[in-house]
N, CA, C and O atoms as a DFTB+ gen file, in Angstrom:
720 C
 N C O
     1  1       0.885      -1.265      -0.060
     2  2       0.080       0.007      -0.052
     3  2       0.871       1.298       0.021
     4  3       0.416       2.391      -0.315
     5  1       2.085       1.085       0.485
     6  2       2.862       2.421       0.703
     7  2       3.272       2.616      -0.893
     8  3       3.407       3.801      -1.198
     9  1       3.468       1.779      -1.838
    10  2       3.668       2.052      -3.176
    11  2       2.545       2.869      -3.828
    12  3       2.758       3.833      -4.564
    13  1       1.355       2.414      -3.504
    14  2       0.220       3.131      -4.074
    15  2       0.301       4.707      -3.735
    16  3       0.121       5.568      -4.597
    17  1       0.559       4.957      -2.530
    18  2       0.551       6.313      -2.115
    19  2       1.701       7.061      -2.720
    20  3       1.588       8.223      -3.110
    21  1       2.870       6.330      -2.792
    22  2       3.947       6.940      -3.569
    23  2       3.878       7.227      -4.915
    24  3       4.444       8.184      -5.444
    25  1       3.096       6.296      -5.555
    26  2       2.796       6.582      -6.994
    27  2       1.779       7.743      -7.149
    28  3       1.943       8.583      -8.033
    29  1       0.698       7.794      -6.266
    30  2      -0.161       8.725      -6.296
    31  2       0.637      10.174      -6.122
    32  3       0.351      11.119      -6.857
    33  1       1.544      10.265      -5.212
    34  2       2.361      11.443      -4.905
    35  2       3.262      11.723      -6.159
    36  3       3.444      12.903      -6.458
    37  1       3.778      10.849      -6.833
    38  2       4.592      11.170      -7.971
    39  2       3.766      11.794      -9.076
    40  3       4.308      12.653      -9.771
    41  1       2.644      11.487      -9.284
    42  2       1.638      12.010     -10.339
    43  2       1.342      13.426      -9.766
    44  3       1.404      14.403     -10.511
    45  1       1.033      13.542      -8.499
    46  2       0.648      14.811      -7.963
    47  2       1.884      15.738      -8.091
    48  3       1.613      16.907      -8.364
    49  1       3.108      15.445      -7.953
    50  2       4.183      16.254      -8.051
    51  2       4.325      16.930      -9.356
    52  3       4.943      17.991      -9.453
    53  1       3.722      16.292     -10.447
    54  2       3.847      16.884     -11.909
    55  2       2.647      17.417     -12.281
    56  3       2.463      17.624     -13.480
    57  1       1.671      17.718     -11.372
    58  2       0.419      18.292     -11.492
    59  2      -0.685      17.357     -12.064
    60  3      -1.474      17.857     -12.865
    61  1      -0.796      16.223     -11.773
    62  2      -1.791      15.200     -12.000
    63  2      -2.520      14.772     -10.725
    64  3      -1.910      14.605      -9.669
    65  1      -3.780      14.608     -10.842
    66  2      -4.594      13.861      -9.810
    67  2      -4.840      12.408     -10.344
    68  3      -5.295      12.164     -11.461
    69  1      -4.467      11.428      -9.363
    70  2      -4.773      10.101      -9.816
    71  2      -6.011       9.584      -9.182
    72  3      -6.118       9.625      -7.956
    73  1      -6.987       9.083      -9.958
    74  2      -8.110       8.737      -9.518
    75  2      -8.185       7.277      -9.655
    76  3      -8.382       6.847     -10.791
    77  1      -8.060       6.428      -8.669
    78  2      -7.905       5.100      -8.583
    79  2      -9.320       4.405      -8.961
    80  3     -10.270       4.650      -8.216
    81  1      -9.514       3.559     -10.068
    82  2     -10.575       2.785     -10.466
    83  2     -10.705       1.403      -9.596
    84  3     -11.719       1.006      -9.021
    85  1      -9.482       0.804      -9.643
    86  2      -9.411      -0.644      -9.146
    87  2      -7.981      -0.861      -8.666
    88  3      -7.024      -0.174      -9.022
    89  1      -7.933      -1.981      -7.744
    90  2      -6.705      -2.412      -7.350
    91  2      -6.742      -3.779      -6.960
    92  3      -7.583      -4.185      -6.158
    93  1      -5.712      -4.659      -7.581
    94  2      -5.736      -6.111      -7.179
    95  2      -4.318      -6.323      -6.719
    96  3      -3.388      -5.745      -7.282
    97  1      -4.139      -7.129      -5.722
    98  2      -2.723      -7.478      -5.305
    99  2      -2.535      -8.945      -5.458
   100  3      -3.277      -9.682      -4.807
   101  1      -1.666      -9.439      -6.211
   102  2      -1.352     -10.954      -6.148
   103  2       0.096     -10.945      -5.703
   104  3       0.781      -9.943      -5.907
   105  1       0.565     -11.956      -5.138
   106  2       1.846     -12.223      -4.621
   107  2       2.616     -12.719      -5.961
   108  3       2.185     -13.715      -6.541
   109  1       3.671     -12.080      -6.420
   110  2       4.382     -11.021      -5.915
   111  2       4.120      -9.777      -6.663
   112  3       4.986      -8.902      -6.635
   113  1       3.005      -9.586      -7.347
   114  2       2.743      -8.475      -8.055
   115  2       1.202      -7.931      -7.810
   116  3       0.410      -8.573      -7.120
   117  1       0.856      -6.662      -8.456
   118  2      -0.330      -6.051      -8.245
   119  2      -0.790      -5.377      -9.551
   120  3       0.022      -5.266     -10.469
   121  1      -1.950      -4.957      -9.673
   122  2      -2.423      -4.300     -10.676
   123  2      -3.275      -3.135     -10.266
   124  3      -4.256      -3.250      -9.531
   125  1      -2.819      -1.926     -10.816
   126  2      -3.563      -0.694     -10.384
   127  2      -4.195       0.037     -11.652
   128  3      -3.457       0.396     -12.570
   129  1      -5.540       0.249     -11.688
   130  2      -6.025       0.771     -12.838
   131  2      -6.521       2.242     -12.319
   132  3      -7.401       2.302     -11.460
   133  1      -5.953       3.383     -12.844
   134  2      -6.390       4.587     -12.421
   135  2      -6.346       5.582     -13.664
   136  3      -5.780       5.260     -14.708
   137  1      -6.924       6.709     -13.505
   138  2      -6.985       7.918     -14.629
   139  2      -6.297       8.975     -13.945
   140  3      -6.596       9.374     -12.820
   141  1      -5.318       9.437     -14.698
   142  2      -4.582      10.625     -14.355
   143  2      -5.270      11.765     -14.907
   144  3      -5.526      11.743     -16.111
   145  1      -5.650      12.884     -14.119
   146  2      -6.483      13.851     -14.569
   147  2      -5.623      15.316     -14.443
   148  3      -5.062      15.601     -13.385
   149  1      -5.582      16.083     -15.453
   150  2      -4.715      17.304     -15.438
   151  2      -5.310      18.092     -16.579
   152  3      -6.095      17.532     -17.346
   153  1      -4.944      19.499     -16.751
   154  2      -5.271      20.259     -17.795
   155  2      -3.981      20.383     -18.676
   156  3      -3.950      21.275     -19.524
   157  1      -2.888      19.518     -18.518
   158  2      -1.727      19.603     -19.285
   159  2      -1.330      18.210     -19.710
   160  3      -1.825      17.183     -19.244
   161  1      -0.349      18.270     -20.678
   162  2       0.100      16.925     -21.237
   163  2       1.052      16.307     -20.226
   164  3       1.869      16.925     -19.544
   165  1       0.831      15.019     -20.229
   166  2       1.752      14.101     -19.293
   167  2       3.190      14.264     -19.930
   168  3       3.370      14.274     -21.148
   169  1       4.201      14.392     -18.986
   170  2       5.502      14.401     -19.495
   171  2       6.162      12.997     -18.772
   172  3       6.587      12.964     -17.617
   173  1       6.149      12.060     -19.548
   174  2       6.721      10.709     -19.069
   175  2       8.070      10.712     -18.308
   176  3       8.282      10.043     -17.297
   177  1       9.024      11.600     -18.952
   178  2      10.370      11.899     -18.285
   179  2      10.288      12.425     -16.975
   180  3      11.137      12.097     -16.146
   181  1       9.307      13.255     -16.665
   182  2       9.267      13.874     -15.357
   183  2       8.497      12.830     -14.534
   184  3       8.881      12.719     -13.369
   185  1       7.538      12.090     -14.905
   186  2       6.878      11.092     -14.134
   187  2       7.950      10.079     -13.779
   188  3       7.956       9.670     -12.618
   189  1       8.872       9.615     -14.647
   190  2       9.868       8.647     -14.578
   191  2      10.877       9.126     -13.395
   192  3      11.219       8.361     -12.494
   193  1      11.307      10.439     -13.493
   194  2      12.207      10.890     -12.625
   195  2      11.671      10.904     -11.195
   196  3      12.348      10.486     -10.256
   197  1      10.491      11.374     -11.058
   198  2       9.804      11.413      -9.973
   199  2       9.571      10.113      -9.123
   200  3       9.548      10.091      -7.892
   201  1       9.418       9.146      -9.868
   202  2       9.087       7.650      -9.525
   203  2      10.429       7.083      -9.048
   204  3      10.523       6.347      -8.066
   205  1      11.534       7.502      -9.862
   206  2      12.859       7.091      -9.517
   207  2      13.398       7.626      -8.164
   208  3      14.074       6.868      -7.468
   209  1      13.146       8.837      -7.772
   210  2      13.408       9.495      -6.608
   211  2      12.764       8.673      -5.443
   212  3      13.375       8.600      -4.377
   213  1      11.618       8.084      -5.591
   214  2      11.001       7.273      -4.555
   215  2      11.254       5.828      -4.605
   216  3      10.582       5.060      -3.917
   217  1      12.194       5.414      -5.390
   218  2      12.725       3.985      -5.429
   219  2      11.769       3.134      -6.388
   220  3      11.779       1.906      -6.297
   221  1      10.987       3.754      -7.259
   222  2      10.097       2.964      -8.160
   223  2      10.713       3.075      -9.423
   224  3      11.186       4.149      -9.794
   225  1      10.752       1.972     -10.172
   226  2      11.437       1.951     -11.525
   227  2      10.466       1.606     -12.587
   228  3       9.707       0.655     -12.398
   229  1      10.414       2.301     -13.709
   230  2       9.461       2.052     -14.664
   231  2      10.099       0.872     -15.608
   232  3      11.102       1.118     -16.279
   233  1       9.457      -0.461     -15.633
   234  2      10.062      -1.418     -16.406
   235  2       9.493      -1.369     -17.845
   236  3      10.224      -1.616     -18.804
   237  1       8.141      -1.040     -17.999
   238  2       7.748      -0.843     -19.337
   239  2       6.683       0.225     -19.433
   240  3       6.016       0.488     -18.433
   241  1       6.481       0.866     -20.595
   242  2       5.642       1.905     -20.689
   243  2       4.901       1.764     -22.145
   244  3       5.641       1.684     -23.126
   245  1       3.675       1.733     -22.313
   246  2       2.984       1.674     -23.688
   247  2       1.887       2.653     -23.749
   248  3       1.051       2.669     -22.845
   249  1       1.813       3.548     -24.831
   250  2       0.853       4.395     -25.088
   251  2       0.029       4.024     -26.211
   252  3       0.492       3.831     -27.335
   253  1      -1.391       3.906     -25.862
   254  2      -2.294       3.452     -26.825
   255  2      -3.338       4.532     -26.930
   256  3      -4.164       4.599     -26.020
   257  1      -3.404       5.420     -27.971
   258  2      -4.125       6.538     -27.955
   259  2      -4.049       7.546     -26.625
   260  3      -3.012       8.148     -26.349
   261  1      -5.110       7.642     -25.939
   262  2      -4.913       8.326     -24.651
   263  2      -4.778       7.450     -23.415
   264  3      -4.925       7.947     -22.298
   265  1      -4.513       6.211     -23.576
   266  2      -4.274       5.215     -22.452
   267  2      -2.684       4.911     -22.372
   268  3      -1.976       4.533     -23.305
   269  1      -2.343       5.131     -21.217
   270  2      -0.855       4.852     -20.752
   271  2      -0.907       3.774     -19.934
   272  3      -1.630       3.756     -18.937
   273  1      -0.038       2.650     -20.341
   274  2      -0.022       1.493     -19.434
   275  2       1.536       1.411     -18.943
   276  3       2.472       1.426     -19.742
   277  1       1.676       1.331     -17.684
   278  2       2.963       1.179     -17.129
   279  2       3.130      -0.068     -16.330
   280  3       2.170      -0.476     -15.677
   281  1       4.206      -0.677     -16.325
   282  2       4.670      -1.821     -15.504
   283  2       5.836      -1.147     -14.620
   284  3       6.875      -0.738     -15.137
   285  1       5.577      -1.071     -13.285
   286  2       6.515      -0.566     -12.230
   287  2       6.940      -1.587     -11.438
   288  3       6.196      -2.482     -11.040
   289  1       8.300      -1.483     -11.148
   290  2       8.952      -2.154     -10.060
   291  2       8.893      -1.446      -8.867
   292  3       9.589      -0.434      -8.790
   293  1       8.112      -1.813      -7.791
   294  2       8.077      -1.017      -6.491
   295  2       8.548      -1.742      -5.389
   296  3       8.159      -1.442      -4.260
   297  1       9.427      -2.764      -5.597
   298  2      10.072      -3.556      -4.642
   299  2      10.800      -2.566      -3.827
   300  3      10.753      -2.751      -2.611
   301  1      11.466      -1.549      -4.261
   302  2      12.281      -0.606      -3.421
   303  2      11.611       0.718      -3.235
   304  3      12.328       1.703      -3.053
   305  1      10.408       0.835      -3.260
   306  2       9.598       1.991      -3.137
   307  2       9.675       2.375      -1.624
   308  3       9.611       1.574      -0.692
   309  1       9.828       3.779      -1.529
   310  2       9.882       4.363      -0.061
   311  2       8.488       5.254      -0.086
   312  3       8.037       5.756      -1.115
   313  1       7.964       5.351       1.050
   314  2       6.801       6.202       1.323
   315  2       7.285       7.584       1.440
   316  3       8.177       7.838       2.250
   317  1       6.736       8.567       0.644
   318  2       7.262       9.838       0.768
   319  2       6.520      10.747       1.936
   320  3       5.549      11.484       1.767
   321  1       7.254      10.491       3.192
   322  2       6.744      10.994       4.357
   323  2       7.820      11.845       5.077
   324  3       8.990      11.606       4.779
   325  1       7.568      12.784       5.963
   326  2       8.528      13.547       6.545
   327  2       9.607      12.633       7.271
   328  3       9.297      11.727       8.045
   329  1      10.867      12.963       6.942
   330  2      12.015      12.224       7.723
   331  2      12.145      12.934       9.019
   332  3      12.230      14.162       9.025
   333  1      12.168      12.177      10.226
   334  2      12.217      12.917      11.611
   335  2      13.805      12.709      11.796
   336  3      14.333      11.628      12.059
   337  1      14.388      13.781      11.634
   338  2      15.877      13.910      11.872
   339  2      16.121      14.404      13.232
   340  3      15.208      14.740      13.986
   341  1      17.480      14.447      13.561
   342  2      17.924      14.945      14.867
   343  2      17.926      16.334      15.092
   344  3      17.755      16.796      16.220
   345  1      18.131      17.120      13.966
   346  2      18.233      18.559      14.117
   347  2      16.852      19.410      14.462
   348  3      16.890      20.540      14.950
   349  1      15.761      18.783      14.174
   350  2      14.499      19.448      14.480
   351  2      13.457      18.209      14.670
   352  3      13.615      17.074      14.219
   353  1      12.404      18.662      15.407
   354  2      11.228      17.852      15.705
   355  2      10.146      18.150      14.763
   356  3      10.380      18.861      13.786
   357  1       8.872      17.617      14.997
   358  2       7.669      17.939      14.151
   359  2       6.482      18.177      15.118
   360  3       6.082      17.314      15.900
   361  1       5.976      19.356      15.007
   362  2       4.645      19.559      15.748
   363  2       3.425      19.136      14.895
   364  3       3.240      19.575      13.760
   365  1       2.669      18.322      15.466
   366  2       1.356      18.035      14.681
   367  2       0.313      19.043      15.156
   368  3       0.190      19.315      16.350
   369  1      -0.485      19.629      14.136
   370  2      -1.467      20.555      14.381
   371  2      -2.763      20.094      13.857
   372  3      -2.811      19.869      12.648
   373  1      -3.924      19.898      14.636
   374  2      -5.081      19.613      14.335
   375  2      -5.137      18.557      13.087
   376  3      -5.655      18.850      12.009
   377  1      -4.585      17.391      13.348
   378  2      -4.634      16.206      12.577
   379  2      -5.746      15.467      12.986
   380  3      -6.182      15.608      14.128
   381  1      -6.317      14.606      12.095
   382  2      -7.500      13.661      12.550
   383  2      -7.082      12.297      11.969
   384  3      -7.984      11.475      11.803
   385  1      -5.970      11.999      11.679
   386  2      -5.517      10.511      11.248
   387  2      -4.209      10.365      11.805
   388  3      -3.514      11.311      12.174
   389  1      -3.865       9.064      11.863
   390  2      -2.444       8.709      12.373
   391  2      -1.427       9.358      11.525
   392  3      -1.705       9.528      10.338
   393  1      -0.299       9.737      11.974
   394  2       0.809      10.474      11.470
   395  2       1.879       9.527      11.166
   396  3       2.137       8.612      11.949
   397  1       2.536       9.698      10.040
   398  2       3.664       8.655       9.594
   399  2       4.925       9.637       9.383
   400  3       4.872      10.759       8.880
   401  1       5.954       9.045       9.824
   402  2       7.268       9.464       9.474
   403  2       8.368       8.626       9.119
   404  3       8.312       7.488       9.585
   405  1       9.360       8.908       8.407
   406  2      10.610       8.114       8.127
   407  2      11.682       8.158       9.261
   408  3      11.919       9.288       9.687
   409  1      12.217       7.354       9.698
   410  2      13.104       7.284      10.862
   411  2      14.340       6.455      10.626
   412  3      14.379       5.705       9.650
   413  1      15.266       6.539      11.393
   414  2      16.470       5.526      11.224
   415  2      16.628       4.826      12.486
   416  3      16.322       5.420      13.519
   417  1      17.079       3.604      12.532
   418  2      16.945       2.680      13.706
   419  2      18.416       3.375      14.643
   420  3      19.439       3.887      14.189
   421  1      18.036       3.158      15.945
   422  2      18.925       3.778      16.890
   423  2      18.588       5.017      17.313
   424  3      19.098       5.400      18.366
   425  1      17.787       5.786      16.690
   426  2      17.230       7.104      17.150
   427  2      16.398       6.949      18.477
   428  3      15.540       6.074      18.594
   429  1      16.705       7.862      19.481
   430  2      15.973       8.039      20.502
   431  2      14.701       8.890      20.309
   432  3      14.922      10.065      20.019
   433  1      13.411       8.514      20.415
   434  2      12.278       9.279      19.962
   435  2      11.679       9.645      21.362
   436  3      11.730       8.943      22.373
   437  1      11.083      10.915      21.224
   438  2      10.184      11.337      22.328
   439  2       9.051      12.011      21.706
   440  3       9.180      12.812      20.780
   441  1       7.697      11.601      22.343
   442  2       6.480      12.188      21.713
   443  2       5.719      12.700      23.068
   444  3       5.605      12.008      24.079
   445  1       5.263      13.914      22.928
   446  2       4.477      14.494      23.912
   447  2       3.306      15.393      23.427
   448  3       3.425      16.050      22.393
   449  1       2.183      15.419      24.171
   450  2       1.150      16.282      23.727
   451  2       1.299      17.749      24.203
   452  3       1.115      17.928      25.407
   453  1       1.575      18.727      23.512
   454  2       1.943      20.031      24.238
   455  2       0.699      20.755      24.699
   456  3       0.727      21.576      25.616
   457  1      -0.289      20.456      24.098
   458  2      -1.630      21.275      24.484
   459  2      -2.461      20.508      25.612
   460  3      -3.231      21.156      26.320
   461  1      -2.325      19.279      25.765
   462  2      -3.137      18.556      26.598
   463  2      -2.002      17.896      27.510
   464  3      -0.835      17.778      27.139
   465  1      -2.491      17.483      28.744
   466  2      -1.516      16.935      29.647
   467  2      -1.142      15.449      29.458
   468  3      -0.053      14.982      29.790
   469  1      -2.172      14.734      28.880
   470  2      -1.887      13.377      28.640
   471  2      -2.428      12.701      27.299
   472  3      -3.351      13.232      26.681
   473  1      -1.897      11.647      26.914
   474  2      -2.546      11.019      25.748
   475  2      -2.282       9.378      25.936
   476  3      -1.584       8.892      26.826
   477  1      -3.003       8.626      24.890
   478  2      -2.802       7.225      25.101
   479  2      -2.186       6.780      23.961
   480  3      -2.829       6.568      22.932
   481  1      -0.802       6.592      24.057
   482  2       0.119       6.217      23.003
   483  2      -0.437       4.923      22.147
   484  3      -0.800       3.856      22.642
   485  1      -0.422       5.224      20.917
   486  2      -0.527       3.881      19.894
   487  2       0.504       4.067      18.851
   488  3       0.261       4.844      17.928
   489  1       1.655       3.421      18.904
   490  2       2.855       3.670      18.245
   491  2       3.180       2.425      17.573
   492  3       3.107       1.380      18.220
   493  1       3.576       2.406      16.198
   494  2       4.147       1.371      15.633
   495  2       5.306       1.786      14.785
   496  3       5.315       2.778      14.056
   497  1       6.357       0.872      14.958
   498  2       7.567       0.982      14.113
   499  2       7.664      -0.059      13.143
   500  3       7.630      -1.252      13.444
   501  1       7.791       0.408      11.902
   502  2       7.709      -0.602      10.708
   503  2       9.105      -0.592       9.922
   504  3       9.837       0.392      10.038
   505  1       9.480      -1.680       9.124
   506  2      10.700      -1.728       8.388
   507  2      10.228      -1.040       6.992
   508  3       9.116      -0.536       6.840
   509  1      11.269      -1.096       5.968
   510  2      10.994      -0.529       4.683
   511  2      10.005      -1.310       3.979
   512  3       9.394      -0.838       3.020
   513  1       9.829      -2.404       4.380
   514  2       8.632      -3.275       3.683
   515  2       7.198      -3.162       4.293
   516  3       6.250      -3.848       3.909
   517  1       7.141      -2.259       5.246
   518  2       5.863      -1.957       5.961
   519  2       5.522      -3.113       6.921
   520  3       4.383      -3.182       7.382
   521  1       6.498      -4.059       7.253
   522  2       6.311      -4.942       8.521
   523  2       6.507      -4.398       9.807
   524  3       7.402      -3.577      10.009
   525  1       5.688      -4.817      10.758
   526  2       5.948      -4.256      11.994
   527  2       7.167      -4.812      12.776
   528  3       7.314      -6.030      12.877
   529  1       8.055      -3.927      13.336
   530  2       9.191      -4.293      14.015
   531  2       8.953      -4.202      15.363
   532  3       9.446      -5.036      16.122
   533  1       8.176      -3.187      15.819
   534  2       7.837      -3.092      17.214
   535  2       6.645      -2.147      17.274
   536  3       6.475      -1.310      16.388
   537  1       5.712      -2.289      18.442
   538  2       4.765      -1.489      18.610
   539  2       4.335      -1.270      20.110
   540  3       4.673      -2.057      20.995
   541  1       3.664      -0.290      20.309
   542  2       3.308       0.072      21.810
   543  2       1.947       0.729      21.749
   544  3       1.692       1.618      20.936
   545  1       0.956       0.198      22.761
   546  2      -0.303       0.702      22.786
   547  2      -0.605       0.674      24.327
   548  3      -0.478      -0.313      25.052
   549  1      -1.016       1.893      24.692
   550  2      -1.252       2.096      26.151
   551  2      -2.763       2.432      26.409
   552  3      -3.312       3.307      25.739
   553  1      -3.377       1.795      27.298
   554  2      -4.721       2.148      27.656
   555  2      -4.627       2.891      28.791
   556  3      -5.693       3.209      29.319
   557  1      -3.459       3.296      29.369
   558  2      -3.393       4.229      30.480
   559  2      -2.751       5.473      29.999
   560  3      -1.826       5.381      29.192
   561  1      -3.158       6.630      30.420
   562  2      -2.679       7.882      30.033
   563  2      -1.421       8.096      30.380
   564  3      -1.032       7.668      31.467
   565  1      -0.525       8.820      29.497
   566  2       0.889       9.072      29.569
   567  2       1.144      10.577      29.349
   568  3       0.462      11.220      28.551
   569  1       2.094      11.102      30.038
   570  2       2.292      12.423      29.711
   571  2       3.338      12.763      28.517
   572  3       3.295      13.784      27.831
   573  1       4.327      11.668      28.392
   574  2       5.080      11.593      27.207
   575  2       5.515      10.085      27.018
   576  3       5.356       9.275      27.931
   577  1       6.064       9.741      25.811
   578  2       6.615       8.394      25.652
   579  2       7.820       8.659      24.971
   580  3       7.859       9.382      23.975
   581  1       9.013       7.990      25.566
   582  2      10.246       7.958      24.982
   583  2      10.579       6.464      24.724
   584  3      10.227       5.535      25.451
   585  1      11.281       6.369      23.628
   586  2      11.855       4.860      23.284
   587  2      12.896       5.016      22.235
   588  3      12.968       6.020      21.526
   589  1      13.794       3.884      22.143
   590  2      14.738       3.760      21.100
   591  2      14.321       2.957      19.888
   592  3      13.900       1.814      20.069
   593  1      14.399       3.433      18.725
   594  2      13.999       2.669      17.595
   595  2      14.902       1.446      17.412
   596  3      16.123       1.598      17.438
   597  1      14.341       0.210      17.224
   598  2      14.977      -0.956      17.125
   599  2      15.769      -1.013      15.641
   600  3      15.531      -0.181      14.764
   601  1      16.594      -1.937      15.499
   602  2      17.313      -2.213      14.219
   603  2      16.235      -2.493      13.133
   604  3      15.235      -3.163      13.391
   605  1      16.437      -2.046      12.113
   606  2      15.412      -2.267      10.871
   607  2      14.365      -1.304      10.871
   608  3      13.516      -1.449       9.991
   609  1      14.229      -0.307      11.698
   610  2      13.265       0.775      11.762
   611  2      13.344       1.615      10.528
   612  3      14.467       1.978      10.177
   613  1      12.283       1.979       9.808
   614  2      12.182       2.703       8.659
   615  2      11.079       3.807       8.689
   616  3      11.204       4.929       8.199
   617  1       9.889       3.283       9.390
   618  2       8.578       4.214       9.420
   619  2       8.243       4.157      10.857
   620  3       8.582       3.245      11.611
   621  1       7.550       5.204      11.183
   622  2       7.044       5.362      12.524
   623  2       5.515       5.915      12.304
   624  3       5.306       6.879      11.566
   625  1       4.594       5.321      12.912
   626  2       3.190       5.705      12.971
   627  2       2.816       6.016      14.355
   628  3       3.044       5.287      15.320
   629  1       2.213       7.174      14.381
   630  2       1.940       7.830      15.759
   631  2       0.324       8.060      15.852
   632  3      -0.209       8.858      15.081
   633  1      -0.341       7.431      16.696
   634  2      -1.762       7.540      16.944
   635  2      -2.091       7.689      18.393
   636  3      -1.185       7.735      19.225
   637  1      -3.339       7.767      18.725
   638  2      -3.838       7.791      20.038
   639  2      -4.816       6.645      20.207
   640  3      -5.737       6.493      19.404
   641  1      -4.627       5.831      21.245
   642  2      -5.514       4.583      21.376
   643  2      -6.978       4.988      21.749
   644  3      -7.871       4.163      21.553
   645  1      -7.260       6.163      22.256
   646  2      -8.502       6.643      22.591
   647  2      -9.150       7.471      21.656
   648  3     -10.018       8.227      22.092
   649  1      -8.866       7.471      20.329
   650  2      -9.356       8.407      19.362
   651  2      -8.456       9.380      18.993
   652  3      -7.390       9.565      19.580
   653  1      -8.883      10.074      17.944
   654  2      -7.852      11.227      17.462
   655  2      -8.014      12.454      18.100
   656  3      -7.253      13.357      17.753
   657  1      -8.971      12.710      19.090
   658  2      -9.251      13.958      19.545
   659  2      -7.950      14.703      20.280
   660  3      -7.817      15.926      20.232
   661  1      -7.144      13.956      20.865
   662  2      -5.866      14.378      21.560
   663  2      -4.910      14.858      20.290
   664  3      -4.301      15.924      20.374
   665  1      -4.816      14.083      19.200
   666  2      -3.948      14.568      18.203
   667  2      -4.425      15.838      17.491
   668  3      -3.661      16.599      16.898
   669  1      -5.736      16.002      17.597
   670  2      -6.337      17.275      16.949
   671  2      -5.858      18.427      17.870
   672  3      -5.785      19.544      17.356
   673  1      -5.574      18.302      18.976
   674  2      -5.089      19.346      20.010
   675  2      -3.503      19.554      19.685
   676  3      -2.995      20.625      20.018
   677  1      -2.772      18.639      19.095
   678  2      -1.447      18.838      18.839
   679  2      -0.571      17.810      19.590
   680  3      -0.891      17.284      20.656
   681  1       0.580      17.586      18.903
   682  2       1.715      16.546      19.471
   683  2       2.911      17.255      19.050
   684  3       2.964      18.045      18.107
   685  1       3.940      16.891      19.873
   686  2       5.444      17.179      19.603
   687  2       6.233      15.994      19.489
   688  3       6.339      15.286      20.490
   689  1       6.865      15.629      18.316
   690  2       7.617      14.456      18.074
   691  2       9.015      14.884      17.673
   692  3       9.149      15.613      16.690
   693  1      10.068      14.476      18.376
   694  2      11.523      14.692      18.131
   695  2      12.361      13.612      18.385
   696  3      12.086      12.809      19.277
   697  1      13.377      13.506      17.679
   698  2      14.527      12.596      17.935
   699  2      15.498      13.244      18.949
   700  3      15.971      14.361      18.741
   701  1      15.786      12.513      20.056
   702  2      16.831      13.001      21.006
   703  2      18.196      12.490      20.734
   704  3      19.071      12.544      21.597
   705  1      18.402      11.980      19.522
   706  2      19.832      11.365      19.293
   707  2      20.576      12.474      18.630
   708  3      20.101      13.009      17.629
   709  1      21.802      12.874      19.173
   710  2      22.608      13.980      18.701
   711  2      23.219      13.486      17.354
   712  3      23.608      12.334      17.163
   713  1      23.256      14.476      16.468
   714  2      24.182      14.433      15.241
   715  2      23.993      13.380      14.292
   716  3      24.941      12.952      13.634
   717  1      22.872      12.952      14.183
   718  2      22.549      11.697      13.172
   719  2      22.714      12.228      11.860
   720  3      22.536      11.509      10.877
């Protein structure tokens, strides 16, 4: 699923909205049928560069009239989300969905709700293939959560176990690891 979002973002970056009609995933491949909508002509080179930056390679491209068929290799795709670095944190403001970040293993992470005194952490750490490496969910209120990212960490999902109301009030997420 990370690849679908990355593909959508690659089209968005060149001025196209991707309207997905259907998806089918078979191991080891999948099929995505979508319509790219814009008021300008598609520049395949720009699309290819955008996909390449996100770890997706175009294996085949075929244009038949106004239909473009692409065969994409998404095995090395990365999800285009904010990298949580050591030099600055991220403040979440008025979000109503879990928030995603790219991270590096070995980082010390601290999460706190700045506008409310407590929250109910629901945090997952995933590898580059979107497999869960570790997770933490608390049914008890916490003032903050600190933890070290395990080996293989690539993505961090931050949510609230008691609903998204607390995240709508804001959160602060930072890496406490110096000089990464």
